[in-house]
Coordinates of C-alpha atoms in Angstrom, one line a residue:
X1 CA 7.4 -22.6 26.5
X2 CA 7.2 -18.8 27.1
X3 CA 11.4 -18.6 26.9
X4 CA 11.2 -20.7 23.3
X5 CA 8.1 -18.8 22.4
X6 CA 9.7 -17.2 19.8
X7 CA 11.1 -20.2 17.6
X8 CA 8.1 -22.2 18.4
X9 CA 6.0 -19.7 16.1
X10 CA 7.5 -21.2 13.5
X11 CA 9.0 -24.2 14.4
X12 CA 6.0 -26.0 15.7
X13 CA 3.8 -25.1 11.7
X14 CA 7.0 -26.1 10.0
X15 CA 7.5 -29.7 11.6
X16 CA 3.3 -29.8 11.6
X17 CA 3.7 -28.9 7.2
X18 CA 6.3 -31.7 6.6
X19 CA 4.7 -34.5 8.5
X20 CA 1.4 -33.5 6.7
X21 CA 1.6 -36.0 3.7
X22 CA 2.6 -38.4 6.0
X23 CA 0.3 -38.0 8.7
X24 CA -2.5 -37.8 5.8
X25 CA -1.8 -41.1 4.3
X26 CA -2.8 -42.4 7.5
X27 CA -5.7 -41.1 8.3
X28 CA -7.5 -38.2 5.7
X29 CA -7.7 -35.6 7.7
X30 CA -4.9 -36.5 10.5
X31 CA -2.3 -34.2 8.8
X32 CA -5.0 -31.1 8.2
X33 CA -5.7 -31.3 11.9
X34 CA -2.5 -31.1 12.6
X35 CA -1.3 -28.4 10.7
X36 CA -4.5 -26.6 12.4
X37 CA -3.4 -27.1 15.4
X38 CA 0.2 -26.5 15.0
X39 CA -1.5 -22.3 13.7
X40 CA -3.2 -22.7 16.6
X41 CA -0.4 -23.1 18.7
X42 CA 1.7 -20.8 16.9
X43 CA -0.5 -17.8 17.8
X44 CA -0.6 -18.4 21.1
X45 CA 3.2 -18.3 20.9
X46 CA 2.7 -15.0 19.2
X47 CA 0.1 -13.8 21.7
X48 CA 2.7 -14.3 24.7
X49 CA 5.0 -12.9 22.5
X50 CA 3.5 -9.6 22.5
X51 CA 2.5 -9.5 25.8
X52 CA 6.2 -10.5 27.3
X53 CA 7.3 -7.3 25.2
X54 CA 4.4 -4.4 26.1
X55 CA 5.2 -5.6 29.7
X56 CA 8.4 -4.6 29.3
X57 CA 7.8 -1.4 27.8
X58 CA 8.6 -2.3 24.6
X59 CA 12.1 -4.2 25.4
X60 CA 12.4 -6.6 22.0
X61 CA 12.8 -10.3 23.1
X62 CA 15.9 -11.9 21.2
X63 CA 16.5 -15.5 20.5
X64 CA 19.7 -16.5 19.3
X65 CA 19.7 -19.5 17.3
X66 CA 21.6 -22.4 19.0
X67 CA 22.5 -19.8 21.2
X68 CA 25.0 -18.3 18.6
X69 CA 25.4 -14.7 19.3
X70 CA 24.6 -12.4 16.5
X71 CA 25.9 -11.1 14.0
X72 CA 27.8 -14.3 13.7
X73 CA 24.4 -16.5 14.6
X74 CA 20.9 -16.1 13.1
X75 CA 18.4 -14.4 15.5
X76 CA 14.5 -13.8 15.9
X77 CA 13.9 -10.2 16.9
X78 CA 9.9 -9.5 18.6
X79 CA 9.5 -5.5 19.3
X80 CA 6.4 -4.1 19.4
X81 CA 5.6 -3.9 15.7
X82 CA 6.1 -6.8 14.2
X83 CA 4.7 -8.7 17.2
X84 CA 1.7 -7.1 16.5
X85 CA 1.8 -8.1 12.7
X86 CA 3.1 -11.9 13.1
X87 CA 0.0 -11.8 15.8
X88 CA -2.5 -11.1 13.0
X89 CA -1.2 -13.4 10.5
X90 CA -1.4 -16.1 12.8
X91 CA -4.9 -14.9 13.9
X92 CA -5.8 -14.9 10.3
X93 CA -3.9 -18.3 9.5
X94 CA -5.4 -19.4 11.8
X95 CA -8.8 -18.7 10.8
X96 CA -8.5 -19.6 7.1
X97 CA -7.0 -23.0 8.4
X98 CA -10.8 -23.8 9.6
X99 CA -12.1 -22.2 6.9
X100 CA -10.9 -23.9 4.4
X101 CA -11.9 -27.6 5.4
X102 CA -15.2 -27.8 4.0
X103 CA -13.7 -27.6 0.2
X104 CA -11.8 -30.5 0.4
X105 CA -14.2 -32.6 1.3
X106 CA -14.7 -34.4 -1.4
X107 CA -10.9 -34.4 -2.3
X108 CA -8.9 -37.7 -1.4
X109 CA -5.9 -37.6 1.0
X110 CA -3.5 -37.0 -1.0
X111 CA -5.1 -33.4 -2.1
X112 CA -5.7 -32.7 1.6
X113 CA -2.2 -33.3 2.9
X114 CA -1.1 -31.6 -0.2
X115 CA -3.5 -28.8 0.5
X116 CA -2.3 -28.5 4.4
X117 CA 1.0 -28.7 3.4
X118 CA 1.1 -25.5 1.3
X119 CA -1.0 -23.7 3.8
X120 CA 1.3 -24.5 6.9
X121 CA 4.2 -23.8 4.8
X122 CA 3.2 -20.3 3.5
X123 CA 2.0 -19.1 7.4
X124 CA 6.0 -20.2 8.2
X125 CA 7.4 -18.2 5.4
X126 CA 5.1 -15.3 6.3
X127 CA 5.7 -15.0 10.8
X128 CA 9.2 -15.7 9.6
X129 CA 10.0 -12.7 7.5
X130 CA 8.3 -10.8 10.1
X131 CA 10.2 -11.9 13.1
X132 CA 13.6 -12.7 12.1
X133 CA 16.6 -10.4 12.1
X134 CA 18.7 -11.6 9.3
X135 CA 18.3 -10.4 6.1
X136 CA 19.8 -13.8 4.4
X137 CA 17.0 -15.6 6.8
X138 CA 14.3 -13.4 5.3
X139 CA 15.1 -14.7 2.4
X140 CA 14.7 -17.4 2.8
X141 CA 11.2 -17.2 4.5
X142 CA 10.3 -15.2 1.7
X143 CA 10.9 -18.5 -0.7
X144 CA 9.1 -20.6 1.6
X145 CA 5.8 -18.3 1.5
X146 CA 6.3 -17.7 -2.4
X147 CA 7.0 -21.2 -3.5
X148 CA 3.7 -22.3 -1.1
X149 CA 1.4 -19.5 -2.4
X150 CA 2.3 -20.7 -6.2
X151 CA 1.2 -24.0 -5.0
X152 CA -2.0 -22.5 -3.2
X153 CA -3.0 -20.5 -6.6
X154 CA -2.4 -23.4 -8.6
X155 CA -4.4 -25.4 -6.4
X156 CA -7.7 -23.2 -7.7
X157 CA -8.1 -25.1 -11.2
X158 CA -7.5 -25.1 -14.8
X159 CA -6.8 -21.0 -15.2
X160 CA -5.1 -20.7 -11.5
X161 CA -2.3 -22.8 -13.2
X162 CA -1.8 -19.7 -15.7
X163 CA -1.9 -17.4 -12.9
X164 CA 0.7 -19.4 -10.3
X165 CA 3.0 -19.6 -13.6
X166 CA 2.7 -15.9 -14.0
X167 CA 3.2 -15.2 -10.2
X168 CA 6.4 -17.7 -10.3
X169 CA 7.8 -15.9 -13.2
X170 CA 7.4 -12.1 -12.1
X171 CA 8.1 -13.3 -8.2
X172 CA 11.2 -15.0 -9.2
X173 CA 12.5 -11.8 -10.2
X174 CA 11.4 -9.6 -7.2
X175 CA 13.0 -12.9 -5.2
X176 CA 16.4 -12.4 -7.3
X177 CA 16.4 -8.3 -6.4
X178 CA 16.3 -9.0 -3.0
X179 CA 18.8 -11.7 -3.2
X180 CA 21.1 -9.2 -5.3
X181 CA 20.1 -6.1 -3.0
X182 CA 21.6 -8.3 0.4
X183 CA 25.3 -9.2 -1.5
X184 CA 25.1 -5.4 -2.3
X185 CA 24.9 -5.0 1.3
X186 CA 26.9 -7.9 2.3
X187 CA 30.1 -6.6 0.5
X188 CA 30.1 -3.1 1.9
X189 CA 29.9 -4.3 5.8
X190 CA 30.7 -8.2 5.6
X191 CA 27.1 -8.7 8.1
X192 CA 23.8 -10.0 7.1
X193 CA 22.2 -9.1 11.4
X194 CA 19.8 -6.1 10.6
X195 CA 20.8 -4.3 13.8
X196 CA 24.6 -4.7 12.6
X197 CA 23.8 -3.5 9.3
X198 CA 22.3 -0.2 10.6
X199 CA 25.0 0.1 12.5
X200 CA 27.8 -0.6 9.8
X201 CA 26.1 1.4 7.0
X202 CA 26.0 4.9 9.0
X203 CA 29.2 5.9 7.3
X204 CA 28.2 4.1 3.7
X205 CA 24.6 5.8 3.3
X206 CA 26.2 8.0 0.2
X207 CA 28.3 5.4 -1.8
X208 CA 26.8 4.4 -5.1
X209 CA 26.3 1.0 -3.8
X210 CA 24.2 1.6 -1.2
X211 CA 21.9 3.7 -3.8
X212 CA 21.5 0.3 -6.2
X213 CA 21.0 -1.8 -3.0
X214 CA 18.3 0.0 -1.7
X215 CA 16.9 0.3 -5.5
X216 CA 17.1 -3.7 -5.3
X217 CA 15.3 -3.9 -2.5
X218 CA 12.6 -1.5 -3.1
X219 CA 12.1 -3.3 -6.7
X220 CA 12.0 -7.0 -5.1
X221 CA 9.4 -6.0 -2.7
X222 CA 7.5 -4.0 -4.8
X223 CA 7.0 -6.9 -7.0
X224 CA 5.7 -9.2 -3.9
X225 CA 4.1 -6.6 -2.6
X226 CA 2.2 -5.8 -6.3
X227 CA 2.8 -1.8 -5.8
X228 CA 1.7 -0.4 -8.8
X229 CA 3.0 -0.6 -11.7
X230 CA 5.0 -4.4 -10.5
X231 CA 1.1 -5.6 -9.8
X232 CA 0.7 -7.9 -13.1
X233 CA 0.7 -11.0 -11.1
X234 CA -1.7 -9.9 -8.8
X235 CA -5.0 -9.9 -10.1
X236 CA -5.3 -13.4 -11.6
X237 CA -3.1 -14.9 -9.0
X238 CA -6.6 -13.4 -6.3
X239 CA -9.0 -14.5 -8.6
X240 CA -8.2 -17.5 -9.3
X241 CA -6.6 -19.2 -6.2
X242 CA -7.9 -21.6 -4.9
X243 CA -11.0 -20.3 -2.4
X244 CA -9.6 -21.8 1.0
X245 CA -6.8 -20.3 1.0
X246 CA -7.3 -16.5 -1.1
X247 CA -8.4 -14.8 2.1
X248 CA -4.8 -15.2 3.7
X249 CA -3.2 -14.9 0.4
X250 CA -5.1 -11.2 -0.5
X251 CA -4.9 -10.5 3.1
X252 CA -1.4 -11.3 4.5
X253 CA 0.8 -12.2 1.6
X254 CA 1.1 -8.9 0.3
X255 CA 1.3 -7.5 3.7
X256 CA 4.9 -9.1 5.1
X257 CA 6.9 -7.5 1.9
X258 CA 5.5 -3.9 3.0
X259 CA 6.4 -4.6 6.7
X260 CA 9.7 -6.1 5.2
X261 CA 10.0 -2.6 3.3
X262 CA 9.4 -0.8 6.1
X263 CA 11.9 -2.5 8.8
X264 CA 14.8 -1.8 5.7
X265 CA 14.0 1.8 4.8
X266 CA 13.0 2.8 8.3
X267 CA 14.9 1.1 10.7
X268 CA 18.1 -0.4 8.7
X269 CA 18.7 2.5 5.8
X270 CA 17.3 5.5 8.3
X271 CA 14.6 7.4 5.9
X272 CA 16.8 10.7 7.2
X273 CA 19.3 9.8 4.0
X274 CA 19.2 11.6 1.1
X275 CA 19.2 8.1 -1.2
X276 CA 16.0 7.2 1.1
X277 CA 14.5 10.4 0.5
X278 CA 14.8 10.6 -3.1
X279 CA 13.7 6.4 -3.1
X280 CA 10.5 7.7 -0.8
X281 CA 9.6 10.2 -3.5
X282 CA 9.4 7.7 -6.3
X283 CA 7.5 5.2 -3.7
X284 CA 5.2 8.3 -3.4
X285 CA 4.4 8.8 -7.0
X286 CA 3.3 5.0 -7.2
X287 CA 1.3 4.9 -4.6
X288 CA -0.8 7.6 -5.8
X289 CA -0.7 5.8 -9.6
X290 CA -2.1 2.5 -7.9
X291 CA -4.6 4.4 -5.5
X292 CA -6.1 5.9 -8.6
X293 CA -5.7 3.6 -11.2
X294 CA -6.3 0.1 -8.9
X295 CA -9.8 2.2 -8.1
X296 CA -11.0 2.9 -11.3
X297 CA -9.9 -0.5 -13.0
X298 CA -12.3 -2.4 -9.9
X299 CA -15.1 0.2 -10.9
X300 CA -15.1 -1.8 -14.1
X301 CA -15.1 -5.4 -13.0
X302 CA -18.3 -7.7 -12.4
X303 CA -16.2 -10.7 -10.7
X304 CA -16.3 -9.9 -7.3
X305 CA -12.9 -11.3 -6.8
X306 CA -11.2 -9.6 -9.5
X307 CA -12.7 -6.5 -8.3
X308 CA -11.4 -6.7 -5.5
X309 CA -8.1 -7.9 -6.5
X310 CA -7.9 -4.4 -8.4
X311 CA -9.1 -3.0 -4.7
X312 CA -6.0 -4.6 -3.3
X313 CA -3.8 -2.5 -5.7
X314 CA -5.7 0.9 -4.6
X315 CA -5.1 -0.5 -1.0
X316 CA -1.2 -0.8 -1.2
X317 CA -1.0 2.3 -2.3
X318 CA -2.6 3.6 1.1
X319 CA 0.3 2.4 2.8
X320 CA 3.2 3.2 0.2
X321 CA 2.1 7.3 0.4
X322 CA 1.8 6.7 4.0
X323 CA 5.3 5.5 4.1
X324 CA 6.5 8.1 1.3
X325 CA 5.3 10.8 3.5
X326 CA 8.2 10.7 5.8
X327 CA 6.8 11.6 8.9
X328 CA 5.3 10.0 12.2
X329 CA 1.8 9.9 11.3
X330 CA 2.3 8.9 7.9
X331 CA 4.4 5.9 9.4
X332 CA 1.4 5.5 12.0
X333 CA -0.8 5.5 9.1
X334 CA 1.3 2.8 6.7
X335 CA 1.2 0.1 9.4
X336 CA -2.1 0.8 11.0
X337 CA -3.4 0.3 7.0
X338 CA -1.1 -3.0 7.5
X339 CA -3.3 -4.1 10.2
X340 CA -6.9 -3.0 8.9
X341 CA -6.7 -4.2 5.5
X342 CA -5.6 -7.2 6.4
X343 CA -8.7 -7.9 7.9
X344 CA -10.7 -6.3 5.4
X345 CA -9.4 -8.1 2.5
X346 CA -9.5 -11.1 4.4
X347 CA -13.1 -11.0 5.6
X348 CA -13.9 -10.1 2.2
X349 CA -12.4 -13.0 0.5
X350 CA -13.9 -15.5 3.1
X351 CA -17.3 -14.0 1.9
X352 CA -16.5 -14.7 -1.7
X353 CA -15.7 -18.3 -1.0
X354 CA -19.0 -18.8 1.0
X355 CA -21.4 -17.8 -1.7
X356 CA -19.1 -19.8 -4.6
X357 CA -19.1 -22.4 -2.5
X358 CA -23.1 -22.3 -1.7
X359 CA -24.5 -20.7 -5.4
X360 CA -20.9 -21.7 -7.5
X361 CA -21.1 -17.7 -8.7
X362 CA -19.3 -14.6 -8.3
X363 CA -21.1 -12.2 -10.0
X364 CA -21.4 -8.8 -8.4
X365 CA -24.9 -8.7 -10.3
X366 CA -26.0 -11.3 -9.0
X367 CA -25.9 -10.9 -5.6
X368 CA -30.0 -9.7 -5.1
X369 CA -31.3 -11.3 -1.7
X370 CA -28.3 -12.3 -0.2
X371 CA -28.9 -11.0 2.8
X372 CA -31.9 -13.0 3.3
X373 CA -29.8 -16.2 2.4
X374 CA -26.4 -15.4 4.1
X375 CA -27.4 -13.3 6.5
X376 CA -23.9 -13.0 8.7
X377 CA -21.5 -13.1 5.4
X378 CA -23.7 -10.0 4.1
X379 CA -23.3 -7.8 8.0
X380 CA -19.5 -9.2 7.4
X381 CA -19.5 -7.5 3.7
X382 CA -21.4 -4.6 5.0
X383 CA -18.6 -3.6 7.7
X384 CA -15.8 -4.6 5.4
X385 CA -17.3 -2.3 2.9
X386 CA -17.7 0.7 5.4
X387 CA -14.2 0.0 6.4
X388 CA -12.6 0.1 3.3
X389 CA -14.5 3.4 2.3
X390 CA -13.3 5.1 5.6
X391 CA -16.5 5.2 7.4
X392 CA -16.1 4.9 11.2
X393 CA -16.3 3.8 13.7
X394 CA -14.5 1.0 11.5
X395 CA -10.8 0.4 11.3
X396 CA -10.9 2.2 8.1
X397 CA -11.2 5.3 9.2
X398 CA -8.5 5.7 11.5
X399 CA -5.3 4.5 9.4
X400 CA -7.2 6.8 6.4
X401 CA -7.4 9.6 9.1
X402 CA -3.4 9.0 10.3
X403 CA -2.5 9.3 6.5
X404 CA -4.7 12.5 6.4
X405 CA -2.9 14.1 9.2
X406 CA 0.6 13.0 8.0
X407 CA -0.1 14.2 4.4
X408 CA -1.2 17.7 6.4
X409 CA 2.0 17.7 8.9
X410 CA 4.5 17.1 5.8
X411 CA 2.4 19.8 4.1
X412 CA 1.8 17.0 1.6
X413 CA -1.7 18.3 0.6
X414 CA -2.1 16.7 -3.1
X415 CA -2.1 13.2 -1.1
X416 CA -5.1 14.6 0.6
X417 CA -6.6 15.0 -2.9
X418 CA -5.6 11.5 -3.5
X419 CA -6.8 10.2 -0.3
X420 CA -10.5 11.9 -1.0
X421 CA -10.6 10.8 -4.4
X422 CA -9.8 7.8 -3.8
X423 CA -12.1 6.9 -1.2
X424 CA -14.5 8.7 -3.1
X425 CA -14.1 5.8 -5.9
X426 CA -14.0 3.2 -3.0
X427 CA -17.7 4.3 -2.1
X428 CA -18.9 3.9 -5.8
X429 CA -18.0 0.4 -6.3
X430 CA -18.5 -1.2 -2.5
X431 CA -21.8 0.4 -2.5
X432 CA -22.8 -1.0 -5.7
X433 CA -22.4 -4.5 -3.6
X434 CA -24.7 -3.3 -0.5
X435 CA -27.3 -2.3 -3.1
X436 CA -27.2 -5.9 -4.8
X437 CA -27.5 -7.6 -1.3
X438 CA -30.4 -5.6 0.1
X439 CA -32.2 -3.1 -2.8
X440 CA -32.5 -5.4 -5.9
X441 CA -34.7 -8.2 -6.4
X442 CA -33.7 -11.5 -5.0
X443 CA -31.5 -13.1 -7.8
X444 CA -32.6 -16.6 -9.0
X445 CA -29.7 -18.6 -7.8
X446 CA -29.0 -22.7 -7.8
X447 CA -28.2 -24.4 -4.4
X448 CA -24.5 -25.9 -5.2
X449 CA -24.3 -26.7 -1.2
X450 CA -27.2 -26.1 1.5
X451 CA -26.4 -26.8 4.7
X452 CA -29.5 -29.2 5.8
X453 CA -31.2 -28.3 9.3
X454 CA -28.3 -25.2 9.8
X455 CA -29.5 -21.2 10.3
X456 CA -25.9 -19.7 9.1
X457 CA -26.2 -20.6 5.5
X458 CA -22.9 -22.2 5.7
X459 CA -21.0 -24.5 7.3
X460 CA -19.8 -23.8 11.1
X461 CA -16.0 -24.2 10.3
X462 CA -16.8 -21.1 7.1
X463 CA -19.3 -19.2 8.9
X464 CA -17.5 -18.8 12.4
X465 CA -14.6 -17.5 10.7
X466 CA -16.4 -15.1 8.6
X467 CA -18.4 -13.5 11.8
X468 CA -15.3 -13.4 13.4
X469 CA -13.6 -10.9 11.1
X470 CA -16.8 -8.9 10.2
X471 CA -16.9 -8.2 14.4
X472 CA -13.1 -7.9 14.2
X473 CA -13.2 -5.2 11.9
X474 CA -15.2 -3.3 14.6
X475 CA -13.3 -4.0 17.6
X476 CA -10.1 -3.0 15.9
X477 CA -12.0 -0.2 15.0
X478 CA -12.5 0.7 18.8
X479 CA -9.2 -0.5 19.4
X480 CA -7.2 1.4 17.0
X481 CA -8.0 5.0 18.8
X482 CA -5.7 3.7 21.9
X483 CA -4.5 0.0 21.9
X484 CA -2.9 -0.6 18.1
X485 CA -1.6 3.0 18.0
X486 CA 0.1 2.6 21.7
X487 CA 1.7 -0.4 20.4
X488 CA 3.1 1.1 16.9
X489 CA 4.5 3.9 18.8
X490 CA 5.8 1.5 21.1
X491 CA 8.3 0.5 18.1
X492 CA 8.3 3.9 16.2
X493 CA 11.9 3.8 14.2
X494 CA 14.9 6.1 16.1
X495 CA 14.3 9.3 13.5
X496 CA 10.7 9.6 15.0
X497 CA 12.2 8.8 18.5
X498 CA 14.8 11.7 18.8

């Protein structure tokens, strides 16, 4: 298993997604337990995955499909960084996959298998995109994860429909871009391997071809990414999805197109160019137009989804300055915000669906008493809220404080404005929720679900998940001083190397 490991992380959710429907026909939940356990399975792959790489001193493990050697064979690639991100989507997949069980079950089999489906579908598109190292194959991993979040979104209802549409329509362009961006590159070296490609375009890094490739790519994953001002998708698309799934879709989906932009500008296009540098710049800008502008719109929202959808915006563009700025620490700082937000958002989301799915609201003003009713989904809120402000000793703080010191080693001070102000806004709105949960008077609310004879307000499968990432938050917290930042710079790109 461990020499297989590799294809297994996706191999073993694929087979597990398309014998779903089947599997649910026979028995309701046969095919949702067995995309479960297929996750399950999958991180454990990734976990060994990880470990076979730090052991060897951040060696990458390859895998050559059918044993074809690249560039003429398709390959997975696991280094140091994007083992550590494939391992927290699968954690988080894994998660959710739990999570999501107790709203369908009043649905018949066919909405579970369907439901399953999707979901082991869009964890394959995601660890694939991560872990692969052809850009042709990234593509299409990143069709797999689109096609199975539009179904997810859909899945929420009568106005999700409107929102998947949307999504299809705007992600069907970004898809195209990227699609356009790889001929571009295909043409000038005739190889779609990444390390080939940064090999072959050394030479090519001024030709006007290049400069419109990398504009394609930048565009395709800004728009999956919703990087301000390609976000239009995004806000409906989090508020409406269906509530099993919207805590891996907020909190992974938009996290494998910045890793994905990331491995091309940093490690394929070398960010030492001058078409990089200029492509950083603009990359710069919009992160500080969606930090700003993503704040001030949730400051105006009473849907606690919606609000922090608009949150998410502000949150991407954390990690586009950080990867504008250039430098080591603000490269630190990108991927560490990778990392933290993705529990964050995640934690935050599985909160939302637990009190919808107990009071059937989502009111931020209507939230009074909570934390006598749902006790361990308010602590979760509480250190998701102090993380995303910047408070430590939660994970947070230490990707804001690797942007600060990035934006003060590039002597890049306005993004320390930026980074103040920002958080400054942050502060407003989350602690407007912690004063709803535990300040105002306990908020008359109807019992949609109670739990009969159970102390966590929820069921097991939604409440383990949700104390899970509320401690996780903390221990990546802890963890992030030493362990995460030892791994990124494990796999730092060869301009911070030199």
């Amino acid at each position: 298993m461990t020499q297989n490991a590799p294809v297994l992380i996706v191999l073993l959710p694929v087979t597990a997604a398309l014998l779903c429907m089947l599997l649910s026909r026979i028995g309701r939940n046969l095919g949702s337990w067995v995309v479960i356990a297929s996750i399950v399975a999958s991180f454990l792959c990734t976990v060994d995955c990880l470990y076979q790489v730090l052991a060897a001193g951040g060696t990458p493990i390859h895998y050559w499909m059918g044993n074809w050697e690249p560039p003429i064979g398709i390959e997975f690639v696991i280094d140091p960084l994007n083992g550590l991100i494939v391992t927290v989507i699968t954690f988080i997949a894994m998660l959710v996959s739990f999570y999501g069980r107790p709203f369908l079950r009043d649905e018949d089999w066919l909405h579970v298998g369907g439901y399953y489906t999707l979901f082991g579908l869009m964890t394959v598109g995601m660890c694939g995109m991560v872990i692969t190292g052809d850009v042709f194959n990234l593509y299409v991993y990143l069709e797999i994860m689109s096609l199975s979040g539009y179904g997810l979104i859909a899945l929420g209802g009568k106005k999700s429909m409107v929102a998947a549409f949307r999504y299809l329509l705007i992600g069907t362009i970004g898809a195209s871009l990227y699609l356009m961006g790889v001929a571009y590159l295909y043409a000038m070296t005739g190889t779609l391997n990444m390390a080939d490609l940064a090999t072959l375009l050394a030479d090519r890094l001024n030709s006007p071809l290049f400069a419109l490739a990398v504009a394609c790519f930048v565009v395709g994953f800004g728009i999956k990414m919703a990087l301000f001002p390609m976000h239009g998708w995004q806000p409906d698309a989090y508020t409406y999805a269906h509530p099993g799934a919207v805590a891996l879709i907020a909190g992974c989906m938009s996290k494998v197109p910045a890793y994905s932009m990331i491995r091309f500008l940093y490690y394929i296009f070398r960010v030492d160019n001058v078409v990089v540098q200029h492509v950083l710049d603009v990359i710069g800008v919009l992160g500080i137009a969606a930090m700003l502008i993503g704040s001030i719109m949730a400051l105006a929202q009473y849907d606690f989804r919606r609000m922090l959808a608009y949150s998410s915006v502000a949150q991407i563009g954390y990690i586009a300055i950080g990867l504008a700025m250039g430098n080591l620490y603000g490269f630190i700082g990108a991927v560490l915000h990778i990392v933290n937000h993705a529990f964050m958002k995640s934690s935050l989301f599985l909160v939302i669906g637990g009190i919808a799915y107990r009071f059937g609201v989502v009111n931020l003003y209507r939230l009074g008493g909570l934390n006598k009713k749902l006790t361990i989904s308010t602590i979760t809120v509480t250190l998701a809220s102090f993380s995303m402000i910047g408070l430590p000793p939660t994970c947070g703080f230490f990707s804001k404080w690797y942007l600060l010191l990035g934006a003060y080693t590039g002597a890049q001070y306005f993004y320390i404005v930026i980074l103040v102000i920002s958080s400054l806004l942050n502060a407003v709105y989350f602690f407007r929720i912690i004063e709803q949960m535990f300040v105002q008077k306990e908020a008359s609310l109807s019992e949609v679900y109670k739990p009969v004879g159970a102390k966590l307000g929820l069921p097991l499968e939604m409440a383990v998940p949700i104390l899970v990432l509320g401690v996780g938050i903390l221990v990546l917290g802890f963890c992030s001083v030493d362990i995460v930042t030892d791994i990124i710079k494990m796999g730092l790109p060869e301009v911070f190397v030199r």
